[in-house]
Short mmCIF file of N, CA, C and O in Angstrom, two decimals:
data_model
loop_
_atom_site.label_atom_id
_atom_site.label_comp_id
_atom_site.label_asym_id
_atom_site.label_seq_id
_atom_site.Cartn_x
_atom_site.Cartn_y
_atom_site.Cartn_z
N MET A 164 0.84 -1.18 0.00
CA MET A 164 0.00 0.00 0.00
C MET A 164 0.89 1.24 0.00
O MET A 164 1.81 1.35 0.78
N ASN A 165 0.60 2.17 -0.87
CA ASN A 165 1.43 3.37 -1.01
C ASN A 165 0.87 4.50 -0.15
O ASN A 165 -0.20 5.02 -0.43
N TYR A 166 1.62 4.88 0.87
CA TYR A 166 1.19 5.96 1.75
C TYR A 166 1.91 7.26 1.46
O TYR A 166 1.84 8.18 2.24
N ASN A 167 2.59 7.35 0.34
CA ASN A 167 3.28 8.59 0.00
C ASN A 167 2.33 9.60 -0.62
O ASN A 167 2.71 10.71 -0.89
N MET A 168 1.08 9.19 -0.85
CA MET A 168 0.09 10.13 -1.36
C MET A 168 -0.31 11.10 -0.26
O MET A 168 0.16 11.00 0.86
N LYS A 169 -1.20 11.99 -0.58
CA LYS A 169 -1.68 12.96 0.40
C LYS A 169 -2.34 12.22 1.56
O LYS A 169 -3.37 11.57 1.40
N LEU A 170 -1.78 12.33 2.74
CA LEU A 170 -2.29 11.63 3.91
C LEU A 170 -3.43 12.37 4.59
O LEU A 170 -4.37 11.77 5.07
N ILE A 171 -3.33 13.67 4.65
CA ILE A 171 -4.26 14.47 5.43
C ILE A 171 -4.73 15.65 4.60
O ILE A 171 -3.92 16.36 4.01
N ASP A 172 -6.05 15.86 4.57
CA ASP A 172 -6.61 17.01 3.89
C ASP A 172 -6.77 18.14 4.91
O ASP A 172 -7.76 18.19 5.64
N ILE A 173 -5.79 19.01 4.98
CA ILE A 173 -5.82 20.09 5.98
C ILE A 173 -6.88 21.14 5.63
O ILE A 173 -7.18 21.99 6.45
N TYR A 174 -7.46 21.08 4.44
CA TYR A 174 -8.45 22.07 4.02
C TYR A 174 -9.88 21.57 4.21
O TYR A 174 -10.83 22.23 3.80
N ASP A 175 -10.06 20.42 4.84
CA ASP A 175 -11.39 19.89 5.10
C ASP A 175 -12.11 20.86 6.03
O ASP A 175 -11.67 21.12 7.14
N ASP A 176 -13.23 21.41 5.57
CA ASP A 176 -13.92 22.43 6.37
C ASP A 176 -14.91 21.84 7.37
O ASP A 176 -15.55 22.57 8.10
N ASP A 177 -15.04 20.53 7.41
CA ASP A 177 -15.85 19.87 8.43
C ASP A 177 -14.90 19.28 9.45
O ASP A 177 -14.26 18.27 9.21
N PHE A 178 -14.79 19.95 10.60
CA PHE A 178 -13.79 19.56 11.60
C PHE A 178 -13.99 18.14 12.09
O PHE A 178 -13.03 17.40 12.30
N GLU A 179 -15.23 17.70 12.27
CA GLU A 179 -15.48 16.33 12.73
C GLU A 179 -15.01 15.32 11.70
O GLU A 179 -14.44 14.28 12.05
N ASN A 180 -15.21 15.61 10.43
CA ASN A 180 -14.73 14.75 9.36
C ASN A 180 -13.20 14.73 9.34
O ASN A 180 -12.58 13.68 9.19
N PHE A 181 -12.61 15.91 9.49
CA PHE A 181 -11.15 16.02 9.54
C PHE A 181 -10.58 15.16 10.66
O PHE A 181 -9.67 14.36 10.46
N LYS A 182 -11.14 15.31 11.89
CA LYS A 182 -10.67 14.53 13.04
C LYS A 182 -10.83 13.04 12.79
O LYS A 182 -9.92 12.26 13.08
N SER A 183 -11.96 12.65 12.26
CA SER A 183 -12.22 11.24 12.00
C SER A 183 -11.20 10.66 11.03
O SER A 183 -10.65 9.57 11.25
N ASN A 184 -10.94 11.38 9.96
CA ASN A 184 -9.96 10.91 8.97
C ASN A 184 -8.56 10.77 9.56
O ASN A 184 -7.86 9.80 9.32
N VAL A 185 -8.17 11.76 10.35
CA VAL A 185 -6.84 11.73 10.98
C VAL A 185 -6.76 10.55 11.96
O VAL A 185 -5.77 9.81 11.98
N CYS A 186 -7.79 10.37 12.75
CA CYS A 186 -7.78 9.30 13.76
C CYS A 186 -7.81 7.92 13.12
O CYS A 186 -7.19 6.99 13.62
N GLN A 187 -8.52 7.79 12.01
CA GLN A 187 -8.52 6.51 11.29
C GLN A 187 -7.12 6.22 10.74
O GLN A 187 -6.67 5.08 10.73
N LEU A 188 -6.44 7.26 10.32
CA LEU A 188 -5.07 7.11 9.83
C LEU A 188 -4.16 6.61 10.95
O LEU A 188 -3.33 5.70 10.73
N ILE A 189 -4.33 7.14 12.15
CA ILE A 189 -3.53 6.71 13.29
C ILE A 189 -3.79 5.24 13.61
O ILE A 189 -2.88 4.50 13.96
N LYS A 190 -5.03 4.82 13.47
CA LYS A 190 -5.38 3.42 13.74
C LYS A 190 -4.75 2.47 12.73
O LYS A 190 -4.46 1.33 13.06
N LYS A 191 -4.55 2.94 11.50
CA LYS A 191 -4.03 2.09 10.43
C LYS A 191 -2.50 2.07 10.37
O LYS A 191 -1.91 1.10 9.92
N LEU A 192 -1.88 3.16 10.77
CA LEU A 192 -0.44 3.31 10.60
C LEU A 192 0.26 3.47 11.95
O LEU A 192 -0.35 3.81 12.95
N ASP A 193 1.54 3.28 11.94
CA ASP A 193 2.37 3.48 13.12
C ASP A 193 2.36 4.97 13.49
O ASP A 193 2.60 5.83 12.63
N PRO A 194 2.06 5.30 14.75
CA PRO A 194 2.00 6.72 15.16
C PRO A 194 3.28 7.49 14.84
O PRO A 194 3.22 8.66 14.43
N SER A 195 4.41 6.87 15.01
CA SER A 195 5.68 7.55 14.72
C SER A 195 5.78 7.92 13.24
O SER A 195 6.22 9.01 12.89
N TYR A 196 5.33 7.02 12.38
CA TYR A 196 5.33 7.27 10.94
C TYR A 196 4.42 8.45 10.61
O TYR A 196 4.79 9.34 9.83
N VAL A 197 3.23 8.47 11.20
CA VAL A 197 2.28 9.55 10.93
C VAL A 197 2.86 10.90 11.37
O VAL A 197 2.78 11.88 10.64
N ILE A 198 3.46 10.93 12.55
CA ILE A 198 4.09 12.18 13.02
C ILE A 198 5.17 12.63 12.04
O ILE A 198 5.25 13.80 11.68
N ASP A 199 6.00 11.68 11.62
CA ASP A 199 7.07 12.03 10.69
C ASP A 199 6.51 12.61 9.39
O ASP A 199 7.05 13.58 8.85
N LYS A 200 5.42 12.05 8.89
CA LYS A 200 4.82 12.54 7.64
C LYS A 200 4.15 13.89 7.84
O LYS A 200 4.21 14.75 6.97
N ILE A 201 3.50 14.09 8.99
CA ILE A 201 2.91 15.40 9.28
C ILE A 201 3.99 16.46 9.25
O ILE A 201 3.82 17.54 8.68
N LYS A 202 5.14 16.15 9.83
CA LYS A 202 6.25 17.11 9.85
C LYS A 202 6.90 17.25 8.47
O LYS A 202 7.17 18.35 8.01
N GLU A 203 7.14 16.11 7.81
CA GLU A 203 7.80 16.12 6.51
C GLU A 203 7.01 16.91 5.47
O GLU A 203 7.57 17.67 4.69
N TYR A 204 5.69 16.72 5.44
CA TYR A 204 4.85 17.40 4.45
C TYR A 204 4.43 18.79 4.89
O TYR A 204 3.76 19.51 4.15
N GLY A 205 4.80 19.19 6.11
CA GLY A 205 4.51 20.54 6.58
C GLY A 205 3.03 20.83 6.75
O GLY A 205 2.59 21.97 6.58
N TYR A 206 2.25 19.81 7.10
CA TYR A 206 0.81 20.00 7.25
C TYR A 206 0.47 21.07 8.28
O TYR A 206 -0.45 21.87 8.07
N ILE A 207 1.17 21.09 9.38
CA ILE A 207 0.88 22.06 10.44
C ILE A 207 1.15 23.48 9.94
O ILE A 207 0.30 24.37 10.09
N GLU A 208 2.29 23.67 9.35
CA GLU A 208 2.66 25.00 8.86
C GLU A 208 1.71 25.47 7.76
O GLU A 208 1.30 26.64 7.73
N LYS A 209 1.35 24.55 6.85
CA LYS A 209 0.44 24.92 5.75
C LYS A 209 -0.92 25.31 6.30
O LYS A 209 -1.52 26.29 5.83
N ALA A 210 -1.42 24.55 7.26
CA ALA A 210 -2.72 24.87 7.85
C ALA A 210 -2.66 26.24 8.54
O ALA A 210 -3.59 27.04 8.40
N PHE A 211 -1.57 26.51 9.24
CA PHE A 211 -1.43 27.80 9.93
C PHE A 211 -1.37 28.94 8.92
O PHE A 211 -2.06 29.95 9.07
N GLU A 212 -0.56 28.77 7.89
CA GLU A 212 -0.42 29.81 6.86
C GLU A 212 -1.74 30.11 6.16
O GLU A 212 -2.00 31.24 5.75
N ASN A 213 -2.59 29.09 6.01
CA ASN A 213 -3.87 29.24 5.34
C ASN A 213 -5.01 29.55 6.31
O ASN A 213 -6.18 29.44 5.94
N LYS A 214 -4.64 29.90 7.53
CA LYS A 214 -5.59 30.29 8.57
C LYS A 214 -6.60 29.19 8.89
O LYS A 214 -7.72 29.47 9.30
N GLU A 215 -6.19 27.96 8.72
CA GLU A 215 -6.99 26.79 9.12
C GLU A 215 -6.55 26.44 10.54
O GLU A 215 -5.99 25.39 10.82
N TYR A 216 -6.79 27.38 11.46
CA TYR A 216 -6.24 27.27 12.81
C TYR A 216 -6.76 26.07 13.59
O TYR A 216 -6.01 25.43 14.31
N LEU A 217 -8.02 25.76 13.44
CA LEU A 217 -8.57 24.61 14.16
C LEU A 217 -7.87 23.32 13.74
O LEU A 217 -7.42 22.54 14.59
N ASN A 218 -7.71 23.11 12.45
CA ASN A 218 -7.02 21.92 11.97
C ASN A 218 -5.54 21.95 12.34
O ASN A 218 -4.97 20.92 12.71
N CYS A 219 -4.94 23.12 12.26
CA CYS A 219 -3.54 23.27 12.62
C CYS A 219 -3.29 22.87 14.08
O CYS A 219 -2.43 22.04 14.36
N PHE A 220 -4.06 23.45 14.98
CA PHE A 220 -3.85 23.19 16.40
C PHE A 220 -4.24 21.76 16.77
O PHE A 220 -3.67 21.18 17.68
N TYR A 221 -5.20 21.20 16.05
CA TYR A 221 -5.54 19.79 16.29
C TYR A 221 -4.34 18.91 15.93
O TYR A 221 -4.00 17.99 16.68
N LEU A 222 -3.69 19.20 14.82
CA LEU A 222 -2.51 18.40 14.42
C LEU A 222 -1.36 18.57 15.41
O LEU A 222 -0.67 17.61 15.73
N VAL A 223 -1.16 19.79 15.91
CA VAL A 223 -0.12 20.00 16.92
C VAL A 223 -0.45 19.19 18.17
O VAL A 223 0.40 18.49 18.72
N GLY A 224 -1.70 19.28 18.61
CA GLY A 224 -2.14 18.50 19.76
C GLY A 224 -1.95 17.01 19.54
O GLY A 224 -1.51 16.28 20.43
N LEU A 225 -2.28 16.57 18.34
CA LEU A 225 -2.13 15.16 17.99
C LEU A 225 -0.67 14.71 18.06
O LEU A 225 -0.36 13.67 18.65
N VAL A 226 0.20 15.49 17.47
CA VAL A 226 1.64 15.17 17.50
C VAL A 226 2.13 15.07 18.94
O VAL A 226 2.81 14.12 19.32
N ASN A 227 1.75 16.03 19.76
CA ASN A 227 2.20 16.03 21.15
C ASN A 227 1.55 14.90 21.95
O ASN A 227 2.21 14.26 22.78
N TYR A 228 0.29 14.64 21.70
CA TYR A 228 -0.42 13.54 22.38
C TYR A 228 0.26 12.20 22.06
O TYR A 228 0.55 11.41 22.96
N LEU A 229 0.48 11.94 20.78
CA LEU A 229 1.11 10.68 20.38
C LEU A 229 2.54 10.59 20.89
O LEU A 229 2.99 9.52 21.30
N SER A 230 3.25 11.71 20.86
CA SER A 230 4.63 11.73 21.35
C SER A 230 4.69 11.35 22.82
O SER A 230 5.56 10.58 23.23
N HIS A 231 3.77 11.89 23.61
CA HIS A 231 3.74 11.57 25.05
C HIS A 231 3.28 10.14 25.27
O HIS A 231 3.89 9.41 26.05
N LYS A 232 2.22 9.76 24.60
CA LYS A 232 1.64 8.44 24.83
C LYS A 232 2.61 7.31 24.50
O LYS A 232 2.71 6.32 25.20
N TYR A 233 3.34 7.46 23.38
CA TYR A 233 4.25 6.41 22.93
C TYR A 233 5.71 6.73 23.20
O TYR A 233 6.60 6.06 22.70
N LYS A 234 5.95 7.79 23.99
CA LYS A 234 7.31 8.20 24.37
C LYS A 234 8.23 8.32 23.14
O LYS A 234 9.30 7.74 23.08
N LEU A 235 7.78 9.12 22.18
CA LEU A 235 8.48 9.26 20.91
C LEU A 235 9.43 10.46 20.87
O LEU A 235 10.24 10.56 19.96
N ASN A 236 9.31 11.38 21.80
CA ASN A 236 10.16 12.57 21.83
C ASN A 236 10.11 13.34 20.50
O ASN A 236 11.14 13.70 19.95
N LYS A 237 8.90 13.57 20.00
CA LYS A 237 8.72 14.29 18.74
C LYS A 237 7.75 15.46 18.89
O LYS A 237 7.08 15.84 17.95
N GLU A 238 7.70 16.04 20.07
CA GLU A 238 6.76 17.11 20.34
C GLU A 238 7.01 18.32 19.45
O GLU A 238 8.10 18.53 18.95
N ASN A 239 5.96 19.12 19.27
CA ASN A 239 6.04 20.36 18.53
C ASN A 239 5.59 21.47 19.48
O ASN A 239 4.45 21.47 19.93
N HIS A 240 6.49 22.38 19.79
CA HIS A 240 6.15 23.47 20.71
C HIS A 240 6.19 24.84 20.02
O HIS A 240 6.19 25.86 20.68
N ASP A 241 6.16 24.84 18.69
CA ASP A 241 6.22 26.10 17.94
C ASP A 241 4.96 26.94 18.09
O ASP A 241 4.98 28.14 17.82
N TYR A 242 3.86 26.32 18.50
CA TYR A 242 2.58 27.02 18.55
C TYR A 242 2.04 27.14 19.97
O TYR A 242 0.85 27.41 20.17
N ASP A 243 2.87 26.93 20.95
CA ASP A 243 2.42 26.93 22.35
C ASP A 243 1.79 28.24 22.80
O ASP A 243 1.00 28.26 23.73
N SER A 244 2.12 29.34 22.16
CA SER A 244 1.58 30.63 22.59
C SER A 244 0.21 30.92 21.97
O SER A 244 -0.38 31.96 22.25
N TYR A 245 -0.30 30.01 21.14
CA TYR A 245 -1.59 30.20 20.48
C TYR A 245 -2.67 29.34 21.11
O TYR A 245 -2.39 28.28 21.66
N LYS A 246 -3.90 29.81 20.99
CA LYS A 246 -5.06 28.99 21.34
C LYS A 246 -6.27 29.60 20.68
O LYS A 246 -6.30 30.80 20.37
N LEU A 247 -7.28 28.77 20.45
CA LEU A 247 -8.53 29.24 19.88
C LEU A 247 -9.26 30.10 20.91
O LEU A 247 -9.09 29.91 22.11
N GLN A 248 -10.06 31.03 20.44
CA GLN A 248 -10.75 31.96 21.35
C GLN A 248 -11.80 31.26 22.20
O GLN A 248 -12.05 31.67 23.32
N GLU A 249 -12.44 30.23 21.66
CA GLU A 249 -13.50 29.53 22.37
C GLU A 249 -13.15 28.05 22.49
O GLU A 249 -12.42 27.52 21.67
N LEU A 250 -13.72 27.41 23.50
CA LEU A 250 -13.58 25.96 23.61
C LEU A 250 -14.34 25.30 22.46
O LEU A 250 -15.46 25.68 22.15
N ILE A 251 -13.70 24.33 21.85
CA ILE A 251 -14.33 23.57 20.77
C ILE A 251 -14.60 22.17 21.29
O ILE A 251 -13.68 21.42 21.62
N TYR A 252 -15.89 21.84 21.40
CA TYR A 252 -16.31 20.53 21.88
C TYR A 252 -16.60 19.62 20.69
O TYR A 252 -16.96 20.10 19.60
N PRO A 253 -16.49 18.31 20.88
CA PRO A 253 -16.94 17.40 19.82
C PRO A 253 -18.40 17.69 19.49
O PRO A 253 -19.20 18.02 20.37
N ARG A 254 -18.74 17.58 18.22
CA ARG A 254 -20.09 17.93 17.76
C ARG A 254 -21.17 17.19 18.55
O ARG A 254 -22.18 17.77 18.94
N GLY A 255 -20.95 15.91 18.80
CA GLY A 255 -21.94 15.12 19.53
C GLY A 255 -22.18 15.63 20.93
O GLY A 255 -23.33 15.68 21.40
N ILE A 256 -21.12 16.03 21.61
CA ILE A 256 -21.25 16.56 22.97
C ILE A 256 -21.97 17.90 22.95
O ILE A 256 -22.86 18.15 23.76
N ALA A 257 -21.61 18.75 22.02
CA ALA A 257 -22.26 20.07 21.93
C ALA A 257 -23.74 19.92 21.61
O ALA A 257 -24.58 20.59 22.22
N MET A 258 -24.08 19.01 20.69
CA MET A 258 -25.49 18.81 20.33
C MET A 258 -26.28 18.24 21.50
O MET A 258 -27.39 18.69 21.78
N LEU A 259 -25.71 17.24 22.17
CA LEU A 259 -26.39 16.63 23.31
C LEU A 259 -26.64 17.65 24.41
O LEU A 259 -27.73 17.71 24.99
N SER A 260 -25.65 18.46 24.67
CA SER A 260 -25.78 19.51 25.68
C SER A 260 -26.86 20.52 25.29
O SER A 260 -27.68 20.91 26.11
N ASP A 261 -26.86 20.93 24.02
CA ASP A 261 -27.85 21.89 23.54
C ASP A 261 -29.27 21.30 23.57
O ASP A 261 -30.21 21.97 23.97
N LEU A 262 -29.41 20.07 23.14
CA LEU A 262 -30.73 19.43 23.07
C LEU A 262 -31.33 19.18 24.45
O LEU A 262 -32.54 19.31 24.63
N THR A 263 -30.49 18.80 25.39
CA THR A 263 -30.99 18.48 26.73
C THR A 263 -30.97 19.67 27.66
O THR A 263 -31.60 19.63 28.72
N GLY A 264 -30.22 20.69 27.29
CA GLY A 264 -30.07 21.84 28.17
C GLY A 264 -29.18 21.56 29.37
O GLY A 264 -29.16 22.33 30.32
N LYS A 265 -28.43 20.47 29.30
CA LYS A 265 -27.56 20.07 30.41
C LYS A 265 -26.10 20.34 30.06
O LYS A 265 -25.59 19.81 29.07
N GLU A 266 -25.46 21.13 30.88
CA GLU A 266 -24.03 21.42 30.70
C GLU A 266 -23.16 20.26 31.19
O GLU A 266 -21.96 20.25 30.94
N SER A 267 -23.76 19.29 31.88
CA SER A 267 -22.99 18.20 32.47
C SER A 267 -22.21 17.41 31.41
O SER A 267 -21.13 16.88 31.69
N TYR A 268 -22.75 17.33 30.19
CA TYR A 268 -22.04 16.62 29.13
C TYR A 268 -20.74 17.34 28.75
O TYR A 268 -19.70 16.71 28.56
N LYS A 269 -20.82 18.65 28.65
CA LYS A 269 -19.63 19.43 28.35
C LYS A 269 -18.63 19.39 29.51
O LYS A 269 -17.42 19.30 29.29
N ILE A 270 -19.15 19.45 30.72
CA ILE A 270 -18.28 19.41 31.90
C ILE A 270 -17.51 18.09 31.95
O ILE A 270 -16.31 18.08 32.20
N LYS A 271 -18.20 17.00 31.69
CA LYS A 271 -17.55 15.68 31.70
C LYS A 271 -16.51 15.58 30.58
O LYS A 271 -15.40 15.09 30.80
N ALA A 272 -16.85 16.07 29.39
CA ALA A 272 -15.90 16.04 28.27
C ALA A 272 -14.67 16.89 28.59
O ALA A 272 -13.54 16.47 28.30
N LEU A 273 -14.89 18.04 29.19
CA LEU A 273 -13.78 18.92 29.56
C LEU A 273 -12.88 18.26 30.60
O LEU A 273 -11.65 18.32 30.51
N LYS A 274 -13.50 17.61 31.56
CA LYS A 274 -12.75 16.91 32.61
C LYS A 274 -11.88 15.78 32.04
O LYS A 274 -10.79 15.52 32.52
N ASN A 275 -12.38 15.12 30.97
CA ASN A 275 -11.67 13.99 30.38
C ASN A 275 -10.82 14.36 29.17
O ASN A 275 -10.27 13.49 28.51
N ALA A 276 -10.72 15.64 28.87
CA ALA A 276 -9.96 16.09 27.69
C ALA A 276 -8.47 15.89 27.89
O ALA A 276 -7.94 16.05 28.99
N GLU A 277 -7.81 15.54 26.82
CA GLU A 277 -6.35 15.37 26.83
C GLU A 277 -5.69 16.75 26.84
O GLU A 277 -6.07 17.63 26.06
N PRO A 278 -4.70 16.95 27.72
CA PRO A 278 -4.09 18.28 27.86
C PRO A 278 -3.41 18.79 26.60
O PRO A 278 -3.34 20.00 26.38
N GLU A 279 -2.92 17.89 25.77
CA GLU A 279 -2.23 18.32 24.54
C GLU A 279 -3.17 19.04 23.58
O GLU A 279 -2.74 19.89 22.81
N PHE A 280 -4.45 18.67 23.61
CA PHE A 280 -5.45 19.34 22.79
C PHE A 280 -6.05 20.54 23.53
O PHE A 280 -6.29 21.59 22.95
N LEU A 281 -6.28 20.35 24.81
CA LEU A 281 -6.93 21.38 25.62
C LEU A 281 -6.11 22.67 25.67
O LEU A 281 -6.68 23.76 25.78
N GLN A 282 -4.80 22.57 25.55
CA GLN A 282 -3.99 23.78 25.58
C GLN A 282 -4.35 24.72 24.43
O GLN A 282 -4.10 25.92 24.49
N PHE A 283 -4.99 24.18 23.39
CA PHE A 283 -5.42 24.99 22.25
C PHE A 283 -6.93 25.25 22.28
O PHE A 283 -7.50 25.72 21.31
N ASN A 284 -7.58 24.90 23.41
CA ASN A 284 -9.03 25.02 23.58
C ASN A 284 -9.82 24.03 22.74
O ASN A 284 -10.96 24.29 22.35
N ILE A 285 -9.23 22.89 22.47
CA ILE A 285 -9.91 21.80 21.78
C ILE A 285 -10.18 20.71 22.80
O ILE A 285 -9.25 20.17 23.41
N VAL A 286 -11.46 20.42 23.01
CA VAL A 286 -11.86 19.39 23.98
C VAL A 286 -11.88 18.06 23.23
O VAL A 286 -12.77 17.79 22.44
N GLU A 287 -10.86 17.28 23.48
CA GLU A 287 -10.69 15.99 22.79
C GLU A 287 -10.21 14.96 23.79
O GLU A 287 -9.27 15.20 24.54
N GLY A 288 -10.89 13.82 23.81
CA GLY A 288 -10.47 12.72 24.66
C GLY A 288 -9.46 11.86 23.94
O GLY A 288 -8.77 12.33 23.04
N GLU A 289 -9.38 10.62 24.31
CA GLU A 289 -8.44 9.71 23.66
C GLU A 289 -8.81 9.59 22.19
O GLU A 289 -9.94 9.24 21.84
N ILE A 290 -7.86 9.86 21.33
CA ILE A 290 -8.16 9.85 19.89
C ILE A 290 -8.46 8.46 19.37
O ILE A 290 -9.07 8.31 18.32
N GLU A 291 -8.06 7.45 20.10
CA GLU A 291 -8.34 6.10 19.66
C GLU A 291 -9.83 5.80 19.70
O GLU A 291 -10.30 4.84 19.10
N ASN A 292 -10.62 6.66 20.37
CA ASN A 292 -12.06 6.46 20.49
C ASN A 292 -12.86 7.31 19.50
O ASN A 292 -14.08 7.33 19.56
N VAL A 293 -12.18 8.04 18.62
CA VAL A 293 -12.86 8.85 17.62
C VAL A 293 -13.19 7.95 16.43
O VAL A 293 -12.35 7.18 15.98
N TYR A 294 -14.41 8.06 15.92
CA TYR A 294 -14.84 7.21 14.79
C TYR A 294 -14.99 8.01 13.52
O TYR A 294 -15.26 9.14 13.49
#
């Protein structure tokens, strides 16, 4: 299987679709390989330059999350001074909270969020559970 093709569509304007595609890629490939390709192809920098900040910071969080989880020592700290203006919750959590009028869903998601994503105001749990 040839993985030298475009691995990640940083211009995907549906963030949930973007996350799902990235997480499926992690499930299929070695995390270290994915990090290397994200860096080699400059996905983070391209997303930042094109003002795709949500996708950019998600990829930074992903690289740091995988680096910590698998002890890969491949963290990216170039964007540590940035964060999104608002908390971004998974679509399902935001919808459930809105439909029920209960903030408890958001509170639980925030409590279980991985710090590598949360530093950018992205509420994301273990990426292995994203479908």
